[in-house]
mmCIF file of C-alpha atoms in Angstrom:
data_model
loop_
_atom_site.group_PDB
_atom_site.id
_atom_site.type_symbol
_atom_site.label_atom_id
_atom_site.label_comp_id
_atom_site.label_asym_id
_atom_site.label_seq_id
_atom_site.Cartn_x
_atom_site.Cartn_y
_atom_site.Cartn_z
ATOM 1 C CA MET A 208 -56.105 99.940 51.119
ATOM 2 C CA PRO A 209 -58.131 100.372 47.888
ATOM 3 C CA ALA A 210 -54.875 100.092 45.914
ATOM 4 C CA VAL A 211 -53.940 96.910 47.748
ATOM 5 C CA ARG A 212 -57.380 95.448 47.129
ATOM 6 C CA LEU A 213 -57.182 96.437 43.455
ATOM 7 C CA GLY A 214 -53.788 94.759 43.102
ATOM 8 C CA PHE A 215 -55.026 91.634 44.831
ATOM 9 C CA GLY A 216 -58.071 91.573 42.576
ATOM 10 C CA ARG A 217 -55.932 91.813 39.453
ATOM 11 C CA LEU A 218 -53.635 89.043 40.710
ATOM 12 C CA HIS A 219 -56.623 86.836 41.506
ATOM 13 C CA SER A 220 -58.099 87.501 38.069
ATOM 14 C CA SER A 221 -54.791 86.677 36.370
ATOM 15 C CA LEU A 222 -54.437 83.414 38.291
ATOM 16 C CA PHE A 223 -58.013 82.463 37.463
ATOM 17 C CA LYS A 224 -57.468 83.068 33.752
ATOM 18 C CA ARG A 225 -54.272 81.010 33.741
ATOM 19 C CA SER A 226 -55.977 78.235 35.678
ATOM 20 C CA PHE A 227 -58.886 78.289 33.241
ATOM 21 C CA LEU A 228 -56.457 78.068 30.304
ATOM 22 C CA LEU A 229 -54.714 75.108 31.917
ATOM 23 C CA TRP A 230 -57.998 73.259 32.357
ATOM 24 C CA LYS A 231 -58.950 73.967 28.751
ATOM 25 C CA LEU A 232 -55.634 72.571 27.548
ATOM 26 C CA ILE A 233 -56.004 69.465 29.726
ATOM 27 C CA ALA A 234 -59.562 68.933 28.485
ATOM 28 C CA VAL A 235 -58.507 69.179 24.825
ATOM 29 C CA ILE A 236 -55.553 66.822 25.325
ATOM 30 C CA PHE A 237 -57.698 64.287 27.199
ATOM 31 C CA ALA A 238 -60.434 64.403 24.556
ATOM 32 C CA VAL A 239 -57.957 63.891 21.702
ATOM 33 C CA LEU A 240 -56.207 61.011 23.462
ATOM 34 C CA LEU A 241 -59.527 59.358 24.269
ATOM 35 C CA PHE A 242 -60.642 59.626 20.656
ATOM 36 C CA CYS A 243 -57.387 58.572 18.960
ATOM 37 C CA GLU A 244 -56.419 55.773 21.340
ATOM 38 C CA PHE A 245 -59.826 54.278 22.205
ATOM 39 C CA LEU A 246 -63.003 55.623 20.615
ATOM 40 C CA ILE A 247 -61.794 55.612 17.005
ATOM 41 C CA TYR A 248 -61.438 51.807 17.092
ATOM 42 C CA TYR A 249 -65.047 51.401 18.189
ATOM 43 C CA LEU A 250 -66.323 53.933 15.635
ATOM 44 C CA VAL A 251 -64.513 52.213 12.753
ATOM 45 C CA ILE A 252 -64.947 48.518 13.639
ATOM 46 C CA PHE A 253 -68.604 49.079 14.635
ATOM 47 C CA GLN A 254 -69.299 49.555 10.906
ATOM 48 C CA CYS A 255 -68.186 45.963 10.158
ATOM 49 C CA ASN A 256 -70.800 43.221 9.956
ATOM 50 C CA TRP A 257 -70.600 39.470 9.486
ATOM 51 C CA PRO A 258 -71.424 38.491 5.895
ATOM 52 C CA GLU A 259 -74.548 36.486 5.276
ATOM 53 C CA VAL A 260 -74.020 32.972 4.003
ATOM 54 C CA LYS A 261 -76.527 30.709 2.310
ATOM 55 C CA THR A 262 -77.641 27.986 4.705
ATOM 56 C CA PRO A 263 -79.873 25.599 2.751
ATOM 57 C CA ALA A 264 -82.067 23.321 4.824
ATOM 58 C CA SER A 265 -80.589 19.846 4.975
ATOM 59 C CA LYS A 266 -82.663 16.942 3.649
ATOM 60 C CA GLY A 267 -85.840 18.962 3.482
ATOM 61 C CA GLU A 268 -85.821 19.843 7.182
ATOM 62 C CA GLN A 269 -86.263 23.351 8.477
ATOM 63 C CA GLU A 270 -82.981 23.279 10.411
ATOM 64 C CA THR A 271 -80.120 25.031 8.681
ATOM 65 C CA GLU A 272 -76.395 24.325 8.749
ATOM 66 C CA PRO A 273 -74.482 25.851 11.666
ATOM 67 C CA VAL A 274 -72.492 28.972 10.799
ATOM 68 C CA LEU A 275 -68.977 29.423 12.162
ATOM 69 C CA LYS A 276 -67.827 33.028 12.640
ATOM 70 C CA ALA A 277 -64.083 33.180 11.950
ATOM 71 C CA MET A 278 -61.598 36.059 11.907
ATOM 72 C CA PHE A 279 -58.510 35.822 9.703
ATOM 73 C CA LEU A 280 -55.573 38.173 10.213
ATOM 74 C CA ALA A 281 -51.929 38.084 9.189
ATOM 75 C CA ASP A 282 -48.455 39.527 9.636
ATOM 76 C CA THR A 283 -48.657 41.175 13.038
ATOM 77 C CA HIS A 284 -44.820 41.295 13.217
ATOM 78 C CA LEU A 285 -44.361 41.951 16.935
ATOM 79 C CA LEU A 286 -40.990 43.676 17.105
ATOM 80 C CA GLY A 287 -38.090 42.072 18.951
ATOM 81 C CA GLU A 288 -35.159 43.298 21.000
ATOM 82 C CA ILE A 289 -32.808 43.777 18.033
ATOM 83 C CA ARG A 290 -34.746 45.785 15.447
ATOM 84 C CA GLY A 291 -37.570 47.029 17.636
ATOM 85 C CA HIS A 292 -37.340 50.646 18.788
ATOM 86 C CA TRP A 293 -39.288 51.153 22.034
ATOM 87 C CA LEU A 294 -41.444 53.934 20.556
ATOM 88 C CA ASP A 295 -42.238 51.864 17.469
ATOM 89 C CA LYS A 296 -43.202 48.938 19.714
ATOM 90 C CA LEU A 297 -45.365 51.104 21.928
ATOM 91 C CA ARG A 298 -47.243 52.764 19.057
ATOM 92 C CA ARG A 299 -47.842 49.815 16.712
ATOM 93 C CA GLU A 300 -48.452 47.192 19.376
ATOM 94 C CA TRP A 301 -50.965 49.418 21.165
ATOM 95 C CA GLN A 302 -52.751 49.849 17.819
ATOM 96 C CA MET A 303 -52.958 46.088 17.293
ATOM 97 C CA GLU A 304 -54.029 45.409 20.874
ATOM 98 C CA ARG A 305 -56.827 47.979 20.792
ATOM 99 C CA ALA A 306 -57.967 46.820 17.335
ATOM 100 C CA PHE A 307 -58.023 43.146 18.344
ATOM 101 C CA GLN A 308 -59.726 43.680 21.691
ATOM 102 C CA THR A 309 -62.317 45.989 20.133
ATOM 103 C CA ALA A 310 -63.025 43.482 17.358
ATOM 104 C CA LEU A 311 -63.473 40.687 19.912
ATOM 105 C CA TRP A 312 -65.901 42.780 21.955
ATOM 106 C CA LEU A 313 -67.954 44.108 19.049
ATOM 107 C CA LEU A 314 -67.919 41.166 16.628
ATOM 108 C CA GLN A 315 -67.816 38.153 18.964
ATOM 109 C CA PRO A 316 -65.928 35.698 16.679
ATOM 110 C CA GLU A 317 -65.789 32.026 17.608
ATOM 111 C CA VAL A 318 -62.315 31.378 16.249
ATOM 112 C CA VAL A 319 -59.375 33.579 15.204
ATOM 113 C CA PHE A 320 -56.730 32.425 12.720
ATOM 114 C CA ILE A 321 -53.380 34.235 12.405
ATOM 115 C CA LEU A 322 -51.676 33.433 9.113
ATOM 116 C CA GLY A 323 -48.037 33.641 10.083
ATOM 117 C CA ASP A 324 -45.313 36.184 10.841
ATOM 118 C CA ILE A 325 -46.720 36.743 14.293
ATOM 119 C CA PHE A 326 -43.259 37.773 15.474
ATOM 120 C CA ASP A 327 -40.670 39.792 13.594
ATOM 121 C CA GLU A 328 -37.497 38.223 15.008
ATOM 122 C CA GLY A 329 -38.496 34.638 15.780
ATOM 123 C CA LYS A 330 -36.044 33.427 13.163
ATOM 124 C CA TRP A 331 -33.052 34.551 15.242
ATOM 125 C CA SER A 332 -34.304 35.506 18.725
ATOM 126 C CA SER A 333 -32.710 33.970 21.815
ATOM 127 C CA ALA A 334 -34.699 31.834 24.248
ATOM 128 C CA GLN A 335 -35.213 34.790 26.607
ATOM 129 C CA ALA A 336 -36.139 37.202 23.806
ATOM 130 C CA TRP A 337 -38.623 34.636 22.472
ATOM 131 C CA ALA A 338 -40.185 34.252 25.922
ATOM 132 C CA ASP A 339 -40.526 38.046 26.223
ATOM 133 C CA ASP A 340 -42.137 38.305 22.788
ATOM 134 C CA VAL A 341 -44.576 35.496 23.599
ATOM 135 C CA GLU A 342 -45.552 37.205 26.855
ATOM 136 C CA ARG A 343 -46.316 40.444 24.983
ATOM 137 C CA PHE A 344 -48.289 38.538 22.366
ATOM 138 C CA ARG A 345 -50.434 36.837 25.002
ATOM 139 C CA LYS A 346 -51.206 40.201 26.584
ATOM 140 C CA MET A 347 -52.093 41.874 23.300
ATOM 141 C CA PHE A 348 -54.128 39.013 21.852
ATOM 142 C CA ARG A 349 -55.761 37.800 25.057
ATOM 143 C CA HIS A 350 -59.172 36.294 24.467
ATOM 144 C CA PRO A 351 -61.991 34.564 26.358
ATOM 145 C CA ARG A 352 -61.831 30.810 26.761
ATOM 146 C CA HIS A 353 -64.769 30.242 24.438
ATOM 147 C CA VAL A 354 -62.836 31.928 21.580
ATOM 148 C CA GLN A 355 -60.224 29.700 19.977
ATOM 149 C CA LEU A 356 -57.018 31.169 18.554
ATOM 150 C CA LYS A 357 -55.078 29.209 15.933
ATOM 151 C CA ALA A 358 -51.880 30.147 14.112
ATOM 152 C CA VAL A 359 -49.634 28.925 11.321
ATOM 153 C CA ALA A 360 -45.909 29.586 11.179
ATOM 154 C CA GLY A 361 -44.369 32.230 8.950
ATOM 155 C CA ASN A 362 -40.806 32.817 7.805
ATOM 156 C CA HIS A 363 -40.270 35.459 10.519
ATOM 157 C CA ASP A 364 -41.460 33.000 13.179
ATOM 158 C CA ILE A 365 -39.189 30.060 12.309
ATOM 159 C CA GLY A 366 -36.953 31.400 9.533
ATOM 160 C CA PHE A 367 -36.863 30.747 5.812
ATOM 161 C CA HIS A 368 -35.980 27.238 4.696
ATOM 162 C CA TYR A 369 -32.226 27.796 5.137
ATOM 163 C CA GLN A 370 -32.781 29.174 8.683
ATOM 164 C CA MET A 371 -35.551 26.808 9.765
ATOM 165 C CA SER A 372 -34.722 24.259 12.446
ATOM 166 C CA THR A 373 -36.545 21.653 14.505
ATOM 167 C CA TYR A 374 -35.825 23.731 17.616
ATOM 168 C CA ARG A 375 -37.522 26.851 16.206
ATOM 169 C CA ILE A 376 -40.512 24.857 14.951
ATOM 170 C CA LYS A 377 -40.972 23.107 18.295
ATOM 171 C CA ARG A 378 -40.836 26.302 20.334
ATOM 172 C CA PHE A 379 -43.416 27.842 18.006
ATOM 173 C CA GLU A 380 -45.646 24.779 18.373
ATOM 174 C CA ASN A 381 -45.245 24.856 22.158
ATOM 175 C CA VAL A 382 -46.967 28.245 22.125
ATOM 176 C CA PHE A 383 -49.453 27.570 19.337
ATOM 177 C CA ASN A 384 -51.147 24.205 18.992
ATOM 178 C CA PRO A 385 -49.215 22.053 16.500
ATOM 179 C CA GLU A 386 -52.348 20.503 14.997
ATOM 180 C CA ARG A 387 -52.494 20.631 11.202
ATOM 181 C CA LEU A 388 -56.152 19.629 10.895
ATOM 182 C CA PHE A 389 -58.844 21.464 12.832
ATOM 183 C CA SER A 390 -62.531 20.574 12.499
ATOM 184 C CA TRP A 391 -65.432 22.466 14.041
ATOM 185 C CA LYS A 392 -69.132 22.638 13.215
ATOM 186 C CA GLY A 393 -68.577 20.230 10.329
ATOM 187 C CA ILE A 394 -65.884 22.427 8.750
ATOM 188 C CA ASN A 395 -62.326 21.259 8.089
ATOM 189 C CA PHE A 396 -59.403 23.682 8.293
ATOM 190 C CA VAL A 397 -55.951 22.524 7.166
ATOM 191 C CA MET A 398 -53.116 24.624 8.607
ATOM 192 C CA VAL A 399 -49.937 24.229 6.581
ATOM 193 C CA ASN A 400 -46.344 24.999 7.482
ATOM 194 C CA SER A 401 -45.708 26.504 4.061
ATOM 195 C CA VAL A 402 -42.089 27.377 4.948
ATOM 196 C CA ALA A 403 -41.330 23.647 4.933
ATOM 197 C CA LEU A 404 -42.642 23.105 1.390
ATOM 198 C CA GLU A 405 -39.269 23.695 -0.222
ATOM 199 C CA GLY A 406 -39.337 20.389 -2.063
ATOM 200 C CA ASP A 407 -35.640 19.587 -1.597
ATOM 201 C CA GLY A 408 -36.159 16.449 0.476
ATOM 202 C CA CYS A 409 -34.831 17.889 3.742
ATOM 203 C CA THR A 410 -35.939 16.089 6.913
ATOM 204 C CA ILE A 411 -38.362 18.785 8.024
ATOM 205 C CA CYS A 412 -39.740 19.114 4.485
ATOM 206 C CA SER A 413 -40.242 15.351 4.145
ATOM 207 C CA GLU A 414 -42.056 15.206 7.486
ATOM 208 C CA ALA A 415 -44.298 18.120 6.492
ATOM 209 C CA GLU A 416 -45.232 16.446 3.203
ATOM 210 C CA ALA A 417 -45.897 13.135 4.978
ATOM 211 C CA GLU A 418 -48.290 14.920 7.349
ATOM 212 C CA LEU A 419 -50.135 16.478 4.428
ATOM 213 C CA ILE A 420 -50.429 13.150 2.628
ATOM 214 C CA GLU A 421 -51.908 11.614 5.777
ATOM 215 C CA ILE A 422 -54.403 14.491 6.058
ATOM 216 C CA SER A 423 -55.241 14.049 2.379
ATOM 217 C CA HIS A 424 -55.990 10.385 3.026
ATOM 218 C CA LYS A 425 -58.319 11.253 5.924
ATOM 219 C CA LEU A 426 -60.133 13.880 3.869
ATOM 220 C CA ASN A 427 -60.575 11.493 0.954
ATOM 221 C CA CYS A 428 -62.030 8.889 3.307
ATOM 222 C CA SER A 429 -64.478 11.462 4.688
ATOM 223 C CA ARG A 430 -65.785 12.100 1.162
ATOM 224 C CA GLU A 431 -66.583 8.428 0.493
ATOM 225 C CA GLU A 432 -70.182 7.374 1.002
ATOM 226 C CA HIS A 433 -69.117 3.789 1.698
ATOM 227 C CA ARG A 434 -65.883 3.611 3.655
ATOM 228 C CA SER A 435 -63.285 1.400 1.994
ATOM 229 C CA SER A 436 -61.058 -1.025 3.883
ATOM 230 C CA GLN A 437 -58.110 1.372 3.431
ATOM 231 C CA CYS A 438 -59.842 3.992 5.574
ATOM 232 C CA GLY A 439 -59.963 1.839 8.700
ATOM 233 C CA ASP A 440 -62.369 2.265 11.581
ATOM 234 C CA GLY A 441 -61.017 5.508 13.042
ATOM 235 C CA GLN A 442 -63.066 8.615 13.688
ATOM 236 C CA ARG A 443 -64.421 9.993 10.472
ATOM 237 C CA LEU A 444 -63.891 13.652 9.553
ATOM 238 C CA PRO A 445 -66.711 15.907 8.335
ATOM 239 C CA GLY A 446 -67.285 15.411 4.627
ATOM 240 C CA SER A 447 -66.825 19.063 3.640
ATOM 241 C CA ALA A 448 -63.988 20.260 1.419
ATOM 242 C CA PRO A 449 -61.335 21.943 3.586
ATOM 243 C CA VAL A 450 -60.318 25.569 3.974
ATOM 244 C CA LEU A 451 -56.549 25.813 3.451
ATOM 245 C CA LEU A 452 -54.642 28.227 5.721
ATOM 246 C CA GLN A 453 -50.958 29.063 5.210
ATOM 247 C CA HIS A 454 -48.440 31.888 5.314
ATOM 248 C CA PHE A 455 -46.947 31.833 1.808
ATOM 249 C CA PRO A 456 -49.426 32.363 -1.029
ATOM 250 C CA LEU A 457 -49.816 29.696 -3.675
ATOM 251 C CA TYR A 458 -47.793 30.321 -6.806
ATOM 252 C CA ARG A 459 -48.707 33.335 -8.899
ATOM 253 C CA LYS A 460 -46.477 35.324 -11.232
ATOM 254 C CA SER A 461 -47.055 38.680 -9.540
ATOM 255 C CA ASP A 462 -49.737 40.936 -8.094
ATOM 256 C CA ALA A 463 -50.449 42.410 -11.520
ATOM 257 C CA ASN A 464 -54.074 41.244 -11.459
ATOM 258 C CA CYS A 465 -54.717 42.399 -7.888
ATOM 259 C CA SER A 466 -56.829 45.479 -7.266
ATOM 260 C CA GLY A 467 -58.404 47.462 -4.467
ATOM 261 C CA GLU A 468 -57.330 50.198 -2.076
ATOM 262 C CA ASP A 469 -55.264 47.758 0.006
ATOM 263 C CA ALA A 470 -53.584 45.966 -2.880
ATOM 264 C CA ALA A 471 -49.860 46.444 -3.457
ATOM 265 C CA PRO A 472 -48.809 49.873 -4.797
ATOM 266 C CA LEU A 473 -49.191 50.188 -8.565
ATOM 267 C CA GLU A 474 -45.435 50.357 -9.137
ATOM 268 C CA GLU A 475 -44.954 47.039 -7.292
ATOM 269 C CA ARG A 476 -47.781 44.973 -8.732
ATOM 270 C CA GLY A 477 -45.951 44.021 -11.903
ATOM 271 C CA VAL A 478 -42.755 42.927 -10.142
ATOM 272 C CA PRO A 479 -42.327 39.157 -10.686
ATOM 273 C CA PHE A 480 -42.551 37.003 -7.568
ATOM 274 C CA LYS A 481 -39.696 34.726 -6.627
ATOM 275 C CA GLU A 482 -40.697 31.114 -5.993
ATOM 276 C CA ARG A 483 -39.978 29.784 -2.476
ATOM 277 C CA TYR A 484 -39.469 33.366 -1.273
ATOM 278 C CA ASP A 485 -42.486 35.497 -2.202
ATOM 279 C CA VAL A 486 -44.789 32.593 -3.064
ATOM 280 C CA LEU A 487 -44.715 28.803 -3.001
ATOM 281 C CA SER A 488 -43.165 27.001 -5.953
ATOM 282 C CA GLN A 489 -45.430 25.826 -8.756
ATOM 283 C CA GLU A 490 -44.736 22.233 -7.764
ATOM 284 C CA ALA A 491 -45.645 22.748 -4.091
ATOM 285 C CA SER A 492 -48.787 24.684 -5.038
ATOM 286 C CA GLN A 493 -49.959 21.917 -7.371
ATOM 287 C CA LYS A 494 -49.324 19.301 -4.689
ATOM 288 C CA LEU A 495 -51.424 21.169 -2.124
ATOM 289 C CA LEU A 496 -54.312 21.638 -4.527
ATOM 290 C CA TRP A 497 -54.122 17.998 -5.641
ATOM 291 C CA TRP A 498 -53.751 16.464 -2.193
ATOM 292 C CA LEU A 499 -56.252 18.592 -0.286
ATOM 293 C CA ARG A 500 -58.715 19.790 -2.930
ATOM 294 C CA PRO A 501 -59.661 22.868 -0.860
ATOM 295 C CA ARG A 502 -62.695 25.032 -1.529
ATOM 296 C CA LEU A 503 -60.912 28.168 -0.284
ATOM 297 C CA VAL A 504 -57.307 29.242 0.402
ATOM 298 C CA LEU A 505 -56.276 32.068 2.744
ATOM 299 C CA SER A 506 -52.676 33.276 2.988
ATOM 300 C CA GLY A 507 -50.545 36.203 4.188
ATOM 301 C CA HIS A 508 -46.892 37.197 3.692
ATOM 302 C CA THR A 509 -47.276 39.909 1.027
ATOM 303 C CA HIS A 510 -48.800 42.455 3.482
ATOM 304 C CA SER A 511 -51.232 43.427 0.702
ATOM 305 C CA ALA A 512 -54.621 42.216 -0.438
ATOM 306 C CA CYS A 513 -55.199 40.066 -3.485
ATOM 307 C CA GLU A 514 -57.806 37.650 -4.790
ATOM 308 C CA VAL A 515 -56.868 35.042 -7.372
ATOM 309 C CA VAL A 516 -58.437 31.854 -8.719
ATOM 310 C CA HIS A 517 -56.390 28.663 -9.115
ATOM 311 C CA GLY A 518 -56.923 25.517 -11.126
ATOM 312 C CA ALA A 519 -60.534 24.403 -11.247
ATOM 313 C CA GLY A 520 -61.951 27.584 -9.774
ATOM 314 C CA ILE A 521 -60.318 27.463 -6.319
ATOM 315 C CA PRO A 522 -60.201 31.009 -4.880
ATOM 316 C CA GLU A 523 -57.323 32.331 -2.803
ATOM 317 C CA VAL A 524 -57.489 35.443 -0.633
ATOM 318 C CA SER A 525 -54.261 37.093 0.484
ATOM 319 C CA VAL A 526 -54.925 38.806 3.814
ATOM 320 C CA PRO A 527 -53.228 42.211 4.337
ATOM 321 C CA SER A 528 -51.076 42.977 7.358
ATOM 322 C CA PHE A 529 -52.809 43.768 10.647
ATOM 323 C CA SER A 530 -50.155 46.321 11.676
ATOM 324 C CA TRP A 531 -49.627 50.012 10.974
ATOM 325 C CA ARG A 532 -45.956 49.177 10.625
ATOM 326 C CA ASN A 533 -46.667 47.501 7.290
ATOM 327 C CA ARG A 534 -49.731 49.387 6.077
ATOM 328 C CA ASN A 535 -51.486 52.695 6.555
ATOM 329 C CA ASN A 536 -54.816 50.859 6.158
ATOM 330 C CA PRO A 537 -54.574 47.483 7.926
ATOM 331 C CA SER A 538 -57.531 45.115 7.964
ATOM 332 C CA PHE A 539 -58.697 41.587 8.667
ATOM 333 C CA ILE A 540 -61.108 39.160 7.048
ATOM 334 C CA MET A 541 -64.426 38.148 8.576
ATOM 335 C CA GLY A 542 -65.755 34.794 7.414
ATOM 336 C CA SER A 543 -69.143 33.140 7.893
ATOM 337 C CA VAL A 544 -68.469 29.490 7.114
ATOM 338 C CA THR A 545 -70.691 26.410 6.917
ATOM 339 C CA PRO A 546 -69.815 22.863 5.806
ATOM 340 C CA THR A 547 -70.911 23.678 2.247
ATOM 341 C CA GLU A 548 -70.800 27.465 1.854
ATOM 342 C CA TYR A 549 -68.816 30.491 2.949
ATOM 343 C CA ALA A 550 -68.971 34.275 2.709
ATOM 344 C CA LEU A 551 -66.113 36.689 3.337
ATOM 345 C CA THR A 552 -65.913 40.400 3.975
ATOM 346 C CA LYS A 553 -63.123 42.756 4.949
ATOM 347 C CA CYS A 554 -63.038 44.907 8.062
ATOM 348 C CA TYR A 555 -60.699 47.893 7.966
ATOM 349 C CA LEU A 556 -58.979 49.267 11.036
ATOM 350 C CA PRO A 557 -58.483 53.013 11.608
ATOM 351 C CA PHE A 558 -56.052 54.529 9.125
ATOM 352 C CA GLU A 559 -52.807 55.685 10.687
ATOM 353 C CA ASP A 560 -53.004 58.916 8.664
ATOM 354 C CA THR A 561 -56.348 59.736 10.270
ATOM 355 C CA VAL A 562 -54.875 59.477 13.753
ATOM 356 C CA LEU A 563 -51.766 61.513 12.868
ATOM 357 C CA ILE A 564 -53.827 64.266 11.201
ATOM 358 C CA THR A 565 -56.096 64.421 14.247
ATOM 359 C CA TYR A 566 -53.099 64.845 16.548
ATOM 360 C CA CYS A 567 -51.587 67.552 14.305
ATOM 361 C CA ALA A 568 -54.891 69.442 14.163
ATOM 362 C CA ALA A 569 -55.206 69.227 17.953
ATOM 363 C CA ALA A 570 -51.639 70.493 18.400
ATOM 364 C CA GLY A 571 -52.389 73.452 16.130
ATOM 365 C CA PHE A 572 -55.541 74.230 18.101
ATOM 366 C CA LEU A 573 -53.608 74.138 21.386
ATOM 367 C CA VAL A 574 -51.030 76.577 20.005
ATOM 368 C CA PHE A 575 -53.863 78.875 18.890
ATOM 369 C CA LEU A 576 -55.433 78.788 22.386
ATOM 370 C CA ILE A 577 -52.134 79.658 24.076
ATOM 371 C CA LEU A 578 -51.299 82.509 21.686
ATOM 372 C CA PHE A 579 -54.804 83.933 21.905
ATOM 373 C CA HIS A 580 -54.782 83.769 25.708
ATOM 374 C CA PHE A 581 -51.559 85.748 26.025
ATOM 375 C CA GLY A 582 -52.625 88.286 23.424
ATOM 376 C CA LEU A 583 -49.988 87.215 20.941
ATOM 377 C CA LEU A 584 -52.625 86.583 18.322
ATOM 378 C CA GLY A 585 -54.772 89.583 17.391
ATOM 379 C CA SER A 586 -58.413 89.426 16.552
ATOM 380 C CA PRO A 587 -58.992 87.962 13.085
ATOM 381 C CA PHE A 588 -61.195 90.938 12.239
ATOM 382 C CA LEU A 589 -58.506 93.434 13.287
ATOM 383 C CA PHE A 590 -55.881 91.548 11.293
ATOM 384 C CA GLY A 591 -58.147 91.528 8.228
ATOM 385 C CA TRP A 592 -58.877 95.269 8.537
ATOM 386 C CA GLN A 593 -55.192 96.118 8.803
ATOM 387 C CA LEU A 594 -54.421 93.950 5.799
ATOM 388 C CA LEU A 595 -57.179 95.662 3.799
ATOM 389 C CA ARG A 596 -55.903 99.158 4.695
ATOM 390 C CA LYS A 597 -52.401 98.206 3.723
ATOM 391 C CA PHE A 598 -53.669 96.933 0.370
ATOM 392 C CA LYS A 599 -55.560 100.208 -0.305
ATOM 393 C CA THR A 600 -52.506 102.359 0.340
ATOM 394 C CA MET A 601 -50.442 100.481 -2.221
#
């Protein structure tokens, strides 16, 4: 009987140790998943703050100009059915969803602008594939009703000029409001279909330029103190200079003068840009600046950050990609905007390297726990003593 009891006791002890090991492994795995897939987004984005903008009192009164809190992000590139591997979709789209939802909850923006290339395969996707991509987008970038979401088309959404069609433009505009001019809190935003600014006189291009000329006319009328007869009696726009939003950057030779940790790699910065492919043509860029006279330009497309100044001191900010698929260190721009002033700051998302290193470290720790539990890993002190004795005998 004592032998039976002893055997039962050893078996019970062995089962308890294995059960305890299993719970330790589960606890470590759960903690790492919770940190890498949820908490890290809060820890990183919590450090971002809205920039302060000067709000001078108007006409000597104590009331200040209203401040609009706007988020600007670009190049989400939701993968499609052709080039999108399921694991790549799962990983990168989860990253963007958690980053966007965390930013909404922590930062409380009033409006979000996406500067093109929302989808990766919109330029060739079928009607069903497009519908599936749109459904995933709406799930990932869901937002409260009081937050407005605006978007401009990119070359991956509707195709480059030679791929662009009225059908693709219309289906994009059916999902995202087709308005080109958006005004809120006395601030004018002009959202340009930069893909259509080819300048070759095609039907879509001519219509796009006609729209911009009409917007230019409205903006010019809003700047006049005494409305001329040419302006008519329609609703007058706010008198502030507009913020120009588009996918393609305005013309610049290259990214040679760009700097910062999220600028293009050093070996790529000096590579000349191709007009109508990497950037707008010089002619189209001059037209936009002349017609609209913006105070600020924001663009995407390059996947990297850059700040340049055009013409008579008009700044342009190229917004980096929001996806790990295009950058290890994605980010978005936070803007505090008033009718006369603006301030911008950048908010970085968690680095993909940080998450991968955390997972690798956790995997190594789990292996150590298993080996140590089964006695396959000796005490570090015993290993060191044996190594020292071996060295002395040499």
